[in-house]
């Protein structure tokens, strides 16, 4: 067993760093309504309380997520829950790309759409969900999550290259090279953490509670936001050395300090 893995299998251990917070704008990219709320929203609550600007971009409306509800009815319901949950952590801008839930495909089309949003919002950091087959705790990742997470990582580089998707310049969207890092929640081996002890955790719980119809569809007693987020943030906190934390695997696009050969 990897010595950096805790007994719950959620990663962490020695060597985790506090995620830098010397930035002003963040774009959160997710596949479905509620993806951001399973932890990341607690960090978002901390950041918006600091005066940072956070925007959400979702690939789908999660219409395939409630077994007992037809997608035509589930889509507007889940969109409304996402907007309500976002407001509870200080986020007003929530955008949807209208991909079909469950069959999102990685490719240049998806990358282009995310680049378009990045050039409009001009974030300094991007947060998304793990794009690997295995997630934190050894769980197998879902296909939409993998496609959207990897597309977000690649789009973060594409956003600064004027010769990739040059047609976006015709929309008045100039290249944006200001993205410093892309941070993945739920990753099997996190590198950084955000302290969400206290109010950020409470607001994150409220954000997930806004998805009441979705969580009800999981079955009576199957899921409750408060015990889940309290537990998972507690495991993250132990890894970071605080009471409660959200963990990320951080990919640096801009070097943090001088290159290693200097």
Tab-separated table of C-alpha atoms in Angstrom:
chain	number	residue	atom	x	y	z
A	1	UNK	CA	0.000	0.000	0.000
A	2	UNK	CA	1.227	3.461	-0.842
A	3	UNK	CA	2.212	5.116	2.458
A	4	UNK	CA	0.718	8.427	1.334
A	5	UNK	CA	-2.739	6.855	1.095
A	6	UNK	CA	-4.994	7.178	4.124
A	7	UNK	CA	-6.994	4.240	5.444
A	8	UNK	CA	-10.127	5.367	3.624
A	9	UNK	CA	-8.252	5.270	0.343
A	10	UNK	CA	-8.801	8.959	-0.363
A	11	UNK	CA	-5.238	10.021	-0.944
A	12	UNK	CA	-3.224	12.675	0.841
A	13	UNK	CA	-0.403	12.258	3.307
A	14	UNK	CA	2.891	14.053	3.615
A	15	UNK	CA	3.841	16.463	0.887
A	16	UNK	CA	0.490	18.074	0.141
A	17	UNK	CA	0.729	21.811	-0.468
A	18	UNK	CA	-1.797	24.567	0.107
A	19	UNK	CA	-3.254	25.638	-3.230
A	20	UNK	CA	-1.993	29.154	-4.087
A	21	UNK	CA	-4.659	31.842	-3.809
A	22	UNK	CA	-2.837	34.819	-5.360
A	23	UNK	CA	-5.273	35.020	-8.272
A	24	UNK	CA	-8.610	36.725	-9.005
A	25	UNK	CA	-10.570	34.675	-11.577
A	26	UNK	CA	-11.471	30.974	-11.763
A	27	UNK	CA	-13.461	28.895	-14.241
A	28	UNK	CA	-14.937	25.608	-12.991
A	29	UNK	CA	-15.562	23.127	-15.821
A	30	UNK	CA	-17.737	20.075	-15.147
A	31	UNK	CA	-19.718	17.430	-16.986
A	32	UNK	CA	-22.958	17.509	-14.981
A	33	UNK	CA	-24.974	19.534	-12.489
A	34	UNK	CA	-23.838	18.459	-8.977
A	35	UNK	CA	-20.274	17.480	-10.046
A	36	UNK	CA	-18.841	20.699	-8.608
A	37	UNK	CA	-20.888	20.348	-5.431
A	38	UNK	CA	-19.228	17.099	-4.303
A	39	UNK	CA	-16.459	19.064	-2.605
A	40	UNK	CA	-15.156	21.706	-4.985
A	41	UNK	CA	-18.025	24.075	-4.138
A	42	UNK	CA	-16.659	24.299	-0.583
A	43	UNK	CA	-13.424	25.732	-2.005
A	44	UNK	CA	-15.466	27.998	-4.271
A	45	UNK	CA	-17.271	29.345	-1.196
A	46	UNK	CA	-13.911	30.224	0.372
A	47	UNK	CA	-12.743	31.948	-2.799
A	48	UNK	CA	-15.866	34.024	-3.425
A	49	UNK	CA	-15.754	35.162	0.220
A	50	UNK	CA	-12.267	36.481	-0.579
A	51	UNK	CA	-13.721	38.516	-3.438
A	52	UNK	CA	-12.562	36.203	-6.221
A	53	UNK	CA	-14.678	35.750	-9.337
A	54	UNK	CA	-15.734	32.160	-10.078
A	55	UNK	CA	-17.803	31.067	-13.079
A	56	UNK	CA	-19.243	27.625	-13.880
A	57	UNK	CA	-19.254	25.878	-17.271
A	58	UNK	CA	-21.150	22.588	-17.594
A	59	UNK	CA	-21.093	20.280	-20.588
A	60	UNK	CA	-24.572	18.801	-19.976
A	61	UNK	CA	-27.734	19.456	-18.015
A	62	UNK	CA	-27.552	16.037	-16.362
A	63	UNK	CA	-30.789	14.902	-17.967
A	64	UNK	CA	-29.873	11.195	-17.767
A	65	UNK	CA	-29.174	11.335	-14.049
A	66	UNK	CA	-32.609	10.552	-12.552
A	67	UNK	CA	-33.828	7.078	-13.421
A	68	UNK	CA	-37.480	7.752	-12.643
A	69	UNK	CA	-37.687	11.045	-14.561
A	70	UNK	CA	-37.688	11.457	-18.339
A	71	UNK	CA	-34.722	13.510	-19.619
A	72	UNK	CA	-37.042	16.191	-21.005
A	73	UNK	CA	-38.256	16.869	-17.456
A	74	UNK	CA	-34.973	16.197	-15.684
A	75	UNK	CA	-32.902	18.684	-17.716
A	76	UNK	CA	-34.644	21.934	-16.641
A	77	UNK	CA	-34.996	20.653	-13.082
A	78	UNK	CA	-31.304	19.867	-12.773
A	79	UNK	CA	-30.314	23.145	-14.412
A	80	UNK	CA	-32.399	25.022	-11.851
A	81	UNK	CA	-30.812	23.059	-9.002
A	82	UNK	CA	-27.347	23.841	-10.335
A	83	UNK	CA	-28.046	27.554	-10.521
A	84	UNK	CA	-29.476	27.521	-6.995
A	85	UNK	CA	-26.477	25.598	-5.659
A	86	UNK	CA	-24.076	27.978	-7.373
A	87	UNK	CA	-25.732	30.995	-5.768
A	88	UNK	CA	-25.247	29.463	-2.320
A	89	UNK	CA	-21.486	29.657	-2.785
A	90	UNK	CA	-21.472	33.101	-4.412
A	91	UNK	CA	-21.486	32.126	-8.102
A	92	UNK	CA	-23.886	33.883	-10.450
A	93	UNK	CA	-22.515	32.876	-13.858
A	94	UNK	CA	-23.512	29.320	-14.818
A	95	UNK	CA	-23.286	28.313	-18.483
A	96	UNK	CA	-24.240	25.082	-20.280
A	97	UNK	CA	-22.830	23.623	-23.504
A	98	UNK	CA	-25.840	21.410	-24.334
A	99	UNK	CA	-23.998	18.133	-24.808
A	100	UNK	CA	-26.078	15.003	-24.308
A	101	UNK	CA	-25.689	13.560	-20.832
A	102	UNK	CA	-23.877	10.220	-20.720
A	103	UNK	CA	-22.358	10.349	-24.195
A	104	UNK	CA	-20.048	13.383	-24.102
A	105	UNK	CA	-17.138	12.771	-26.476
A	106	UNK	CA	-13.630	14.124	-26.122
A	107	UNK	CA	-12.547	15.925	-29.277
A	108	UNK	CA	-11.780	19.212	-30.954
A	109	UNK	CA	-15.410	20.333	-30.809
A	110	UNK	CA	-15.534	20.073	-27.038
A	111	UNK	CA	-12.098	21.655	-26.705
A	112	UNK	CA	-13.189	24.571	-28.909
A	113	UNK	CA	-16.267	25.236	-26.767
A	114	UNK	CA	-14.205	25.264	-23.583
A	115	UNK	CA	-11.557	27.490	-25.179
A	116	UNK	CA	-14.321	29.900	-26.185
A	117	UNK	CA	-15.418	30.133	-22.545
A	118	UNK	CA	-11.836	30.514	-21.320
A	119	UNK	CA	-11.171	33.378	-23.710
A	120	UNK	CA	-14.365	35.109	-22.559
A	121	UNK	CA	-13.875	34.627	-18.823
A	122	UNK	CA	-10.053	34.883	-18.839
A	123	UNK	CA	-9.482	32.715	-15.741
A	124	UNK	CA	-6.153	32.436	-13.971
A	125	UNK	CA	-6.983	28.988	-12.654
A	126	UNK	CA	-9.308	26.266	-13.922
A	127	UNK	CA	-10.880	23.600	-11.736
A	128	UNK	CA	-12.450	20.427	-13.062
A	129	UNK	CA	-12.942	16.769	-12.202
A	130	UNK	CA	-10.447	13.939	-12.544
A	131	UNK	CA	-9.969	12.667	-16.103
A	132	UNK	CA	-8.313	9.379	-15.164
A	133	UNK	CA	-10.018	5.969	-15.229
A	134	UNK	CA	-9.546	5.621	-11.482
A	135	UNK	CA	-10.580	8.350	-9.064
A	136	UNK	CA	-9.877	9.026	-5.426
A	137	UNK	CA	-10.435	5.927	-3.308
A	138	UNK	CA	-9.950	3.677	-6.330
A	139	UNK	CA	-13.438	4.373	-7.712
A	140	UNK	CA	-13.888	3.919	-11.457
A	141	UNK	CA	-14.513	7.257	-13.133
A	142	UNK	CA	-17.512	7.971	-15.366
A	143	UNK	CA	-17.038	8.509	-19.122
A	144	UNK	CA	-18.357	12.097	-19.264
A	145	UNK	CA	-16.055	13.098	-16.393
A	146	UNK	CA	-13.021	11.716	-18.210
A	147	UNK	CA	-13.874	13.444	-21.491
A	148	UNK	CA	-14.612	16.845	-19.947
A	149	UNK	CA	-11.654	16.834	-17.538
A	150	UNK	CA	-9.125	16.019	-20.259
A	151	UNK	CA	-10.703	18.529	-22.649
A	152	UNK	CA	-10.444	21.214	-19.949
A	153	UNK	CA	-6.751	20.488	-19.463
A	154	UNK	CA	-6.014	20.647	-23.186
A	155	UNK	CA	-8.210	23.716	-23.699
A	156	UNK	CA	-6.236	25.561	-21.044
A	157	UNK	CA	-3.223	25.413	-23.367
A	158	UNK	CA	-5.252	25.929	-26.536
A	159	UNK	CA	-6.710	29.133	-25.127
A	160	UNK	CA	-3.399	30.958	-25.504
A	161	UNK	CA	-2.530	29.790	-29.026
A	162	UNK	CA	-3.984	32.009	-31.738
A	163	UNK	CA	-3.383	29.343	-34.395
A	164	UNK	CA	-5.574	26.765	-32.644
A	165	UNK	CA	-9.244	27.535	-33.331
A	166	UNK	CA	-8.358	30.770	-35.183
A	167	UNK	CA	-12.046	31.142	-36.050
A	168	UNK	CA	-12.618	32.313	-32.478
A	169	UNK	CA	-10.801	35.530	-33.352
A	170	UNK	CA	-13.672	36.287	-35.738
A	171	UNK	CA	-15.910	36.284	-32.639
A	172	UNK	CA	-13.669	38.896	-31.049
A	173	UNK	CA	-12.038	36.354	-28.720
A	174	UNK	CA	-8.325	37.002	-28.530
A	175	UNK	CA	-5.950	34.343	-27.144
A	176	UNK	CA	-5.716	34.105	-23.361
A	177	UNK	CA	-2.422	32.842	-21.921
A	178	UNK	CA	-3.129	33.745	-18.312
A	179	UNK	CA	-4.138	30.291	-17.042
A	180	UNK	CA	-1.528	29.267	-14.475
A	181	UNK	CA	-2.855	25.912	-13.358
A	182	UNK	CA	-5.615	23.370	-13.864
A	183	UNK	CA	-6.813	21.693	-10.658
A	184	UNK	CA	-8.611	18.345	-10.639
A	185	UNK	CA	-10.886	17.332	-7.781
A	186	UNK	CA	-11.421	13.647	-7.059
A	187	UNK	CA	-8.006	12.679	-8.411
A	188	UNK	CA	-6.429	9.446	-7.221
A	189	UNK	CA	-3.232	11.210	-6.140
A	190	UNK	CA	-3.875	14.811	-5.061
A	191	UNK	CA	-0.991	17.247	-4.739
A	192	UNK	CA	-2.630	20.300	-3.140
A	193	UNK	CA	-5.457	21.182	-0.786
A	194	UNK	CA	-7.739	24.066	0.163
A	195	UNK	CA	-8.716	24.612	3.800
A	196	UNK	CA	-12.518	24.764	3.914
A	197	UNK	CA	-12.951	24.562	7.682
A	198	UNK	CA	-16.044	26.310	9.032
A	199	UNK	CA	-18.132	28.586	6.833
A	200	UNK	CA	-16.825	27.353	3.434
A	201	UNK	CA	-17.791	23.792	4.340
A	202	UNK	CA	-21.226	24.896	5.563
A	203	UNK	CA	-21.895	26.809	2.352
A	204	UNK	CA	-20.642	23.866	0.305
A	205	UNK	CA	-23.074	21.588	2.104
A	206	UNK	CA	-25.890	24.038	1.347
A	207	UNK	CA	-24.822	24.037	-2.304
A	208	UNK	CA	-25.104	20.251	-2.552
A	209	UNK	CA	-28.391	20.300	-0.637
A	210	UNK	CA	-29.800	22.435	-3.470
A	211	UNK	CA	-29.719	19.268	-5.606
A	212	UNK	CA	-32.566	17.767	-3.598
A	213	UNK	CA	-34.503	16.195	-6.486
A	214	UNK	CA	-31.363	14.569	-7.859
A	215	UNK	CA	-30.230	13.135	-4.531
A	216	UNK	CA	-33.794	11.971	-3.824
A	217	UNK	CA	-33.614	10.038	-7.068
A	218	UNK	CA	-30.665	8.068	-5.700
A	219	UNK	CA	-33.066	6.320	-3.323
A	220	UNK	CA	-34.313	6.969	0.196
A	221	UNK	CA	-31.419	7.014	2.644
A	222	UNK	CA	-28.888	6.462	-0.134
A	223	UNK	CA	-27.198	9.825	0.209
A	224	UNK	CA	-27.177	12.788	2.577
A	225	UNK	CA	-25.021	15.850	1.760
A	226	UNK	CA	-23.970	16.832	5.288
A	227	UNK	CA	-22.484	13.559	6.534
A	228	UNK	CA	-20.878	12.897	3.165
A	229	UNK	CA	-19.150	16.267	2.797
A	230	UNK	CA	-18.222	16.400	6.481
A	231	UNK	CA	-16.563	12.996	6.182
A	232	UNK	CA	-14.763	13.541	2.874
A	233	UNK	CA	-13.528	17.023	3.829
A	234	UNK	CA	-12.358	15.613	7.148
A	235	UNK	CA	-10.242	13.027	5.361
A	236	UNK	CA	-8.875	15.788	3.141
A	237	UNK	CA	-8.225	17.943	6.191
A	238	UNK	CA	-6.200	15.203	7.845
A	239	UNK	CA	-4.056	14.993	4.730
A	240	UNK	CA	-3.481	18.768	4.672
A	241	UNK	CA	-3.138	19.200	8.437
A	242	UNK	CA	-6.369	21.154	8.978
A	243	UNK	CA	-9.873	20.266	10.111
A	244	UNK	CA	-11.537	20.192	6.675
A	245	UNK	CA	-10.068	20.430	3.174
A	246	UNK	CA	-10.776	19.843	-0.498
A	247	UNK	CA	-7.932	18.132	-2.363
A	248	UNK	CA	-6.799	18.683	-5.961
A	249	UNK	CA	-4.262	17.276	-8.385
A	250	UNK	CA	-2.688	20.458	-9.757
A	251	UNK	CA	-1.194	20.707	-13.244
A	252	UNK	CA	1.025	23.771	-13.594
A	253	UNK	CA	0.894	25.536	-16.967
A	254	UNK	CA	3.047	28.462	-15.868
A	255	UNK	CA	6.156	27.547	-13.834
A	256	UNK	CA	5.897	28.342	-10.140
A	257	UNK	CA	9.341	29.829	-9.607
A	258	UNK	CA	12.491	29.404	-11.736
A	259	UNK	CA	12.977	26.270	-13.865
A	260	UNK	CA	14.756	23.411	-12.030
A	261	UNK	CA	17.984	23.774	-14.011
A	262	UNK	CA	18.534	27.360	-12.805
